Amino acid sequence: EVQLVESGGGLVQPGGSLRLSCAASGFTFSSYVMNWVRQAPGKGLEWVSGISGSGDITHYAESVKGRFTISRDNSKNTLYVQMNSLRAEDTAIYYCGKDLGLVGATGVDYWGQGTLVTVSS
Amino acid sequence: QSALTQPASVSGSPGQSITISCTGTRNDIGGYYYVSWYQQHPGKAPKLMIYDVRNRPSGVSHRFSGSKSGTTASLTISGLQAEDEADYYCSSYTSGSTLDFGTGTKVTVL
């Protein structure tokens, strides 16, 4: 059974930093693209970033480019996102998602339960 | 990178069929067969309902079906049931190697 468990969310001041983690199990982690998707309170889904199975190819939404860094540790079956220079508009539930495919962000077939990030003074 | 366009709301009576559209461009829906649909109930994580335009994951009801024509994808729910009341989102791979989501559609069962 595929399981994705996010952690690391919380309250942070504007301009601050936070690192989210996603522990994966139940599939061959290193074979799949992994994604971060967020949902602001009462709003729709927004793809944030994706990373290839080997970790050498990354892509970002324009809204977070230069501020967020996605990474993975295949020896620990764990996905990360380092979030710097946080803004109020980054407030959202952040979901970790396993991609359908092996190359490129083609869609998410398994989702974590999400972790809430609140950016406020 | 911009969101795909969906109607804000669609409603139907139990047993009826409804269709939700998802409009993009040739750089996303029009250029690839990587279109997915998700169901999200309040307070829950999204659930994959359709992938690669028309494929259903194991365990998803046959009442859900997907299609695509040009730059518009569609999700049809047949035999509408109370449990289908939820938010629905489409997504598509893009030419920029990103994933675009739709604006979301609230489905109401009358």
mmCIF file of N, CA, C and O in Angstrom, chain B residues 19-80:
data_model
loop_
_atom_site.group_PDB
_atom_site.id
_atom_site.type_symbol
_atom_site.label_atom_id
_atom_site.label_comp_id
_atom_site.label_asym_id
_atom_site.label_seq_id
_atom_site.Cartn_x
_atom_site.Cartn_y
_atom_site.Cartn_z
ATOM 1 N N THR B 19 -21.573 16.654 -17.062
ATOM 2 C CA THR B 19 -20.253 16.734 -17.692
ATOM 3 C C THR B 19 -19.561 18.011 -17.259
ATOM 4 O O THR B 19 -20.159 19.089 -17.262
ATOM 5 N N ILE B 20 -18.306 17.872 -16.876
ATOM 6 C CA ILE B 20 -17.478 19.005 -16.465
ATOM 7 C C ILE B 20 -16.412 19.215 -17.532
ATOM 8 O O ILE B 20 -15.707 18.271 -17.908
ATOM 9 N N SER B 21 -16.283 20.440 -18.004
ATOM 10 C CA SER B 21 -15.282 20.736 -19.030
ATOM 11 C C SER B 21 -14.023 21.332 -18.402
ATOM 12 O O SER B 21 -14.047 21.876 -17.301
ATOM 13 N N CYS B 22 -12.934 21.205 -19.132
ATOM 14 C CA CYS B 22 -11.634 21.713 -18.696
ATOM 15 C C CYS B 22 -10.927 22.228 -19.943
ATOM 16 O O CYS B 22 -10.521 21.430 -20.798
ATOM 17 N N THR B 23 -10.801 23.535 -20.055
ATOM 18 C CA THR B 23 -10.278 24.134 -21.275
ATOM 19 C C THR B 23 -8.861 24.657 -21.083
ATOM 20 O O THR B 23 -8.584 25.399 -20.142
ATOM 21 N N GLY B 24 -8.001 24.262 -21.999
ATOM 22 C CA GLY B 24 -6.611 24.697 -21.944
ATOM 23 C C GLY B 24 -6.158 25.258 -23.267
ATOM 24 O O GLY B 24 -6.922 25.934 -23.966
ATOM 25 N N THR B 25 -4.914 24.971 -23.612
ATOM 26 C CA THR B 25 -4.328 25.462 -24.858
ATOM 27 C C THR B 25 -3.591 24.319 -25.551
ATOM 28 O O THR B 25 -3.537 23.197 -25.051
ATOM 29 N N ARG B 26 -2.966 24.632 -26.684
ATOM 30 C CA ARG B 26 -2.196 23.603 -27.388
ATOM 31 C C ARG B 26 -0.906 23.264 -26.646
ATOM 32 O O ARG B 26 -0.259 22.284 -26.983
ATOM 33 N N ASN B 27 -0.561 24.106 -25.651
ATOM 34 C CA ASN B 27 0.649 23.855 -24.867
ATOM 35 C C ASN B 27 0.400 22.946 -23.668
ATOM 36 O O ASN B 27 1.345 22.585 -22.951
ATOM 37 N N ASP B 28 -0.834 22.587 -23.433
ATOM 38 C CA ASP B 28 -1.132 21.647 -22.353
ATOM 39 C C ASP B 28 -2.107 20.583 -22.867
ATOM 40 O O ASP B 28 -1.678 19.638 -23.524
ATOM 41 N N ILE B 29 -3.379 20.738 -22.627
ATOM 42 C CA ILE B 29 -4.351 19.708 -23.022
ATOM 43 C C ILE B 29 -4.242 19.373 -24.499
ATOM 44 O O ILE B 29 -4.288 18.189 -24.887
ATOM 45 N N GLY B 30 -4.108 20.385 -25.331
ATOM 46 C CA GLY B 30 -4.085 20.161 -26.773
ATOM 47 C C GLY B 30 -2.859 19.434 -27.284
ATOM 48 O O GLY B 30 -2.864 18.911 -28.404
ATOM 49 N N GLY B 31 -1.800 19.383 -26.484
ATOM 50 C CA GLY B 31 -0.557 18.794 -26.953
ATOM 51 C C GLY B 31 -0.189 17.460 -26.348
ATOM 52 O O GLY B 31 0.766 16.819 -26.799
ATOM 53 N N TYR B 32 -0.934 17.026 -25.341
ATOM 54 C CA TYR B 32 -0.555 15.816 -24.616
ATOM 55 C C TYR B 32 -1.780 15.015 -24.189
ATOM 56 O O TYR B 32 -2.888 15.567 -24.076
ATOM 57 N N TYR B 33 -1.553 13.738 -23.919
ATOM 58 C CA TYR B 33 -2.630 12.896 -23.402
ATOM 59 C C TYR B 33 -2.502 12.677 -21.899
ATOM 60 O O TYR B 33 -3.037 11.730 -21.343
ATOM 61 N N TYR B 34 -1.776 13.585 -21.225
ATOM 62 C CA TYR B 34 -1.590 13.479 -19.779
ATOM 63 C C TYR B 34 -2.588 14.380 -19.049
ATOM 64 O O TYR B 34 -2.206 15.326 -18.363
ATOM 65 N N VAL B 35 -3.865 14.053 -19.222
ATOM 66 C CA VAL B 35 -4.929 14.782 -18.539
ATOM 67 C C VAL B 35 -5.495 13.887 -17.452
ATOM 68 O O VAL B 35 -5.814 12.719 -17.699
ATOM 69 N N SER B 36 -5.594 14.430 -16.249
ATOM 70 C CA SER B 36 -6.142 13.688 -15.110
ATOM 71 C C SER B 36 -7.288 14.463 -14.480
ATOM 72 O O SER B 36 -7.404 15.685 -14.667
ATOM 73 N N TRP B 37 -8.115 13.743 -13.742
ATOM 74 C CA TRP B 37 -9.226 14.342 -12.998
ATOM 75 C C TRP B 37 -9.173 13.848 -11.553
ATOM 76 O O TRP B 37 -8.871 12.671 -11.300
ATOM 77 N N TYR B 38 -9.498 14.769 -10.621
ATOM 78 C CA TYR B 38 -9.440 14.470 -9.199
ATOM 79 C C TYR B 38 -10.754 14.863 -8.537
ATOM 80 O O TYR B 38 -11.379 15.862 -8.912
ATOM 81 N N GLN B 39 -11.134 14.093 -7.524
ATOM 82 C CA GLN B 39 -12.291 14.385 -6.685
ATOM 83 C C GLN B 39 -11.773 14.780 -5.303
ATOM 84 O O GLN B 39 -10.886 14.110 -4.769
ATOM 85 N N GLN B 40 -12.339 15.847 -4.743
ATOM 86 C CA GLN B 40 -11.924 16.251 -3.402
ATOM 87 C C GLN B 40 -13.145 16.570 -2.546
ATOM 88 O O GLN B 40 -13.888 17.496 -2.839
ATOM 89 N N HIS B 41 -13.306 15.795 -1.487
ATOM 90 C CA HIS B 41 -14.351 16.081 -0.515
ATOM 91 C C HIS B 41 -13.792 17.050 0.515
ATOM 92 O O HIS B 41 -12.575 17.096 0.742
ATOM 93 N N PRO B 42 -14.659 17.824 1.178
ATOM 94 C CA PRO B 42 -14.209 18.835 2.147
ATOM 95 C C PRO B 42 -13.292 18.254 3.210
ATOM 96 O O PRO B 42 -13.600 17.224 3.818
ATOM 97 N N GLY B 43 -12.159 18.911 3.414
ATOM 98 C CA GLY B 43 -11.226 18.492 4.441
ATOM 99 C C GLY B 43 -10.392 17.273 4.101
ATOM 100 O O GLY B 43 -9.647 16.783 4.967
ATOM 101 N N LYS B 44 -10.514 16.772 2.888
ATOM 102 C CA LYS B 44 -9.795 15.566 2.492
ATOM 103 C C LYS B 44 -8.782 15.878 1.390
ATOM 104 O O LYS B 44 -8.884 16.887 0.698
ATOM 105 N N ALA B 45 -7.822 14.969 1.222
ATOM 106 C CA ALA B 45 -6.892 15.086 0.116
ATOM 107 C C ALA B 45 -7.593 14.708 -1.191
ATOM 108 O O ALA B 45 -8.566 13.942 -1.175
ATOM 109 N N PRO B 46 -7.133 15.240 -2.310
ATOM 110 C CA PRO B 46 -7.721 14.861 -3.598
ATOM 111 C C PRO B 46 -7.543 13.369 -3.864
ATOM 112 O O PRO B 46 -6.625 12.728 -3.334
ATOM 113 N N LYS B 47 -8.423 12.835 -4.708
ATOM 114 C CA LYS B 47 -8.371 11.432 -5.112
ATOM 115 C C LYS B 47 -8.384 11.375 -6.629
ATOM 116 O O LYS B 47 -9.212 12.020 -7.274
ATOM 117 N N LEU B 48 -7.476 10.601 -7.196
ATOM 118 C CA LEU B 48 -7.407 10.453 -8.650
ATOM 119 C C LEU B 48 -8.602 9.654 -9.150
ATOM 120 O O LEU B 48 -8.864 8.547 -8.666
ATOM 121 N N MET B 49 -9.319 10.194 -10.153
ATOM 122 C CA MET B 49 -10.481 9.527 -10.707
ATOM 123 C C MET B 49 -10.255 9.070 -12.154
ATOM 124 O O MET B 49 -10.788 8.044 -12.576
ATOM 125 N N ILE B 50 -9.509 9.848 -12.916
ATOM 126 C CA ILE B 50 -9.217 9.548 -14.325
ATOM 127 C C ILE B 50 -7.779 9.973 -14.606
ATOM 128 O O ILE B 50 -7.345 11.023 -14.123
ATOM 129 N N TYR B 51 -7.037 9.169 -15.378
ATOM 130 C CA TYR B 51 -5.693 9.575 -15.794
ATOM 131 C C TYR B 51 -5.504 9.281 -17.279
ATOM 132 O O TYR B 51 -6.226 8.463 -17.853
ATOM 133 N N ASP B 52 -4.540 9.944 -17.872
ATOM 134 C CA ASP B 52 -4.262 9.789 -19.303
ATOM 135 C C ASP B 52 -5.543 9.905 -20.119
ATOM 136 O O ASP B 52 -5.842 9.062 -20.987
ATOM 137 N N VAL B 53 -6.288 10.953 -19.852
ATOM 138 C CA VAL B 53 -7.528 11.355 -20.544
ATOM 139 C C VAL B 53 -8.730 10.493 -20.190
ATOM 140 O O VAL B 53 -9.800 11.015 -19.874
ATOM 141 N N ARG B 54 -8.591 9.155 -20.255
ATOM 142 C CA ARG B 54 -9.790 8.314 -20.161
ATOM 143 C C ARG B 54 -9.624 7.049 -19.331
ATOM 144 O O ARG B 54 -10.543 6.236 -19.278
ATOM 145 N N ASN B 55 -8.503 6.870 -18.687
ATOM 146 C CA ASN B 55 -8.272 5.645 -17.907
ATOM 147 C C ASN B 55 -8.704 5.800 -16.443
ATOM 148 O O ASN B 55 -8.429 6.829 -15.817
ATOM 149 N N ARG B 56 -9.360 4.766 -15.923
ATOM 150 C CA ARG B 56 -9.808 4.769 -14.525
ATOM 151 C C ARG B 56 -8.867 3.949 -13.666
ATOM 152 O O ARG B 56 -8.591 2.788 -14.005
ATOM 153 N N PRO B 57 -8.396 4.496 -12.551
ATOM 154 C CA PRO B 57 -7.590 3.682 -11.615
ATOM 155 C C PRO B 57 -8.455 2.559 -11.049
ATOM 156 O O PRO B 57 -9.684 2.657 -11.015
ATOM 157 N N SER B 58 -7.817 1.530 -10.580
ATOM 158 C CA SER B 58 -8.524 0.430 -9.937
ATOM 159 C C SER B 58 -9.343 0.952 -8.765
ATOM 160 O O SER B 58 -8.866 1.753 -7.958
ATOM 161 N N GLY B 59 -10.593 0.540 -8.684
ATOM 162 C CA GLY B 59 -11.448 0.936 -7.574
ATOM 163 C C GLY B 59 -12.346 2.125 -7.852
ATOM 164 O O GLY B 59 -13.266 2.389 -7.070
ATOM 165 N N VAL B 60 -12.102 2.834 -8.928
ATOM 166 C CA VAL B 60 -12.954 3.974 -9.287
ATOM 167 C C VAL B 60 -14.154 3.470 -10.089
ATOM 168 O O VAL B 60 -14.003 2.683 -11.022
ATOM 169 N N SER B 61 -15.308 3.975 -9.736
ATOM 170 C CA SER B 61 -16.553 3.533 -10.363
ATOM 171 C C SER B 61 -16.556 3.768 -11.874
ATOM 172 O O SER B 61 -16.046 4.780 -12.366
ATOM 173 N N HIS B 62 -17.208 2.819 -12.592
ATOM 174 C CA HIS B 62 -17.347 2.949 -14.046
ATOM 175 C C HIS B 62 -18.271 4.107 -14.427
ATOM 176 O O HIS B 62 -18.397 4.440 -15.609
ATOM 177 N N ARG B 63 -18.915 4.719 -13.430
ATOM 178 C CA ARG B 63 -19.775 5.866 -13.710
ATOM 179 C C ARG B 63 -18.968 7.103 -14.102
ATOM 180 O O ARG B 63 -19.517 8.064 -14.620
ATOM 181 N N PHE B 64 -17.673 7.050 -13.839
ATOM 182 C CA PHE B 64 -16.790 8.174 -14.177
ATOM 183 C C PHE B 64 -16.062 7.863 -15.489
ATOM 184 O O PHE B 64 -15.454 6.805 -15.636
ATOM 185 N N SER B 65 -16.125 8.815 -16.435
ATOM 186 C CA SER B 65 -15.442 8.626 -17.701
ATOM 187 C C SER B 65 -14.845 9.941 -18.179
ATOM 188 O O SER B 65 -15.332 11.021 -17.843
ATOM 189 N N GLY B 66 -13.763 9.841 -18.952
ATOM 190 C CA GLY B 66 -13.083 11.024 -19.434
ATOM 191 C C GLY B 66 -12.890 11.001 -20.932
ATOM 192 O O GLY B 66 -12.866 9.938 -21.557
ATOM 193 N N SER B 67 -12.742 12.202 -21.508
ATOM 194 C CA SER B 67 -12.503 12.327 -22.940
ATOM 195 C C SER B 67 -11.775 13.634 -23.205
ATOM 196 O O SER B 67 -11.605 14.462 -22.307
ATOM 197 N N LYS B 68 -11.345 13.787 -24.471
ATOM 198 C CA LYS B 68 -10.648 15.019 -24.856
ATOM 199 C C LYS B 68 -10.915 15.303 -26.325
ATOM 200 O O LYS B 68 -10.960 14.387 -27.159
ATOM 201 N N SER B 69 -11.118 16.590 -26.620
ATOM 202 C CA SER B 69 -11.263 17.014 -28.005
ATOM 203 C C SER B 69 -10.531 18.334 -28.159
ATOM 204 O O SER B 69 -10.908 19.332 -27.544
ATOM 205 N N GLY B 70 -9.473 18.332 -28.946
ATOM 206 C CA GLY B 70 -8.688 19.546 -29.118
ATOM 207 C C GLY B 70 -8.070 20.002 -27.811
ATOM 208 O O GLY B 70 -7.337 19.263 -27.161
ATOM 209 N N THR B 71 -8.397 21.224 -27.401
ATOM 210 C CA THR B 71 -7.825 21.787 -26.177
ATOM 211 C C THR B 71 -8.780 21.708 -24.989
ATOM 212 O O THR B 71 -8.559 22.366 -23.976
ATOM 213 N N THR B 72 -9.833 20.910 -25.116
ATOM 214 C CA THR B 72 -10.800 20.762 -24.026
ATOM 215 C C THR B 72 -10.955 19.300 -23.620
ATOM 216 O O THR B 72 -11.193 18.444 -24.463
ATOM 217 N N ALA B 73 -10.809 19.064 -22.322
ATOM 218 C CA ALA B 73 -11.038 17.740 -21.756
ATOM 219 C C ALA B 73 -12.371 17.769 -21.007
ATOM 220 O O ALA B 73 -12.835 18.836 -20.589
ATOM 221 N N SER B 74 -12.956 16.587 -20.835
ATOM 222 C CA SER B 74 -14.252 16.504 -20.155
ATOM 223 C C SER B 74 -14.299 15.307 -19.222
ATOM 224 O O SER B 74 -13.721 14.253 -19.523
ATOM 225 N N LEU B 75 -14.999 15.493 -18.110
ATOM 226 C CA LEU B 75 -15.281 14.410 -17.171
ATOM 227 C C LEU B 75 -16.791 14.255 -17.119
ATOM 228 O O LEU B 75 -17.506 15.237 -16.890
ATOM 229 N N THR B 76 -17.273 13.053 -17.339
ATOM 230 C CA THR B 76 -18.700 12.768 -17.257
ATOM 231 C C THR B 76 -18.961 11.833 -16.084
ATOM 232 O O THR B 76 -18.266 10.831 -15.925
ATOM 233 N N ILE B 77 -19.944 12.197 -15.282
ATOM 234 C CA ILE B 77 -20.388 11.348 -14.188
ATOM 235 C C ILE B 77 -21.803 10.886 -14.537
ATOM 236 O O ILE B 77 -22.723 11.709 -14.672
ATOM 237 N N SER B 78 -21.958 9.587 -14.702
ATOM 238 C CA SER B 78 -23.264 9.018 -15.039
ATOM 239 C C SER B 78 -23.926 8.472 -13.781
ATOM 240 O O SER B 78 -23.251 8.109 -12.818
ATOM 241 N N GLY B 79 -25.262 8.417 -13.794
ATOM 242 C CA GLY B 79 -25.966 7.880 -12.642
ATOM 243 C C GLY B 79 -25.571 8.595 -11.363
ATOM 244 O O GLY B 79 -25.194 7.971 -10.371
ATOM 245 N N LEU B 80 -25.666 9.908 -11.379
ATOM 246 C CA LEU B 80 -25.198 10.748 -10.278
ATOM 247 C C LEU B 80 -25.722 10.252 -8.928
ATOM 248 O O LEU B 80 -26.916 9.917 -8.797
#
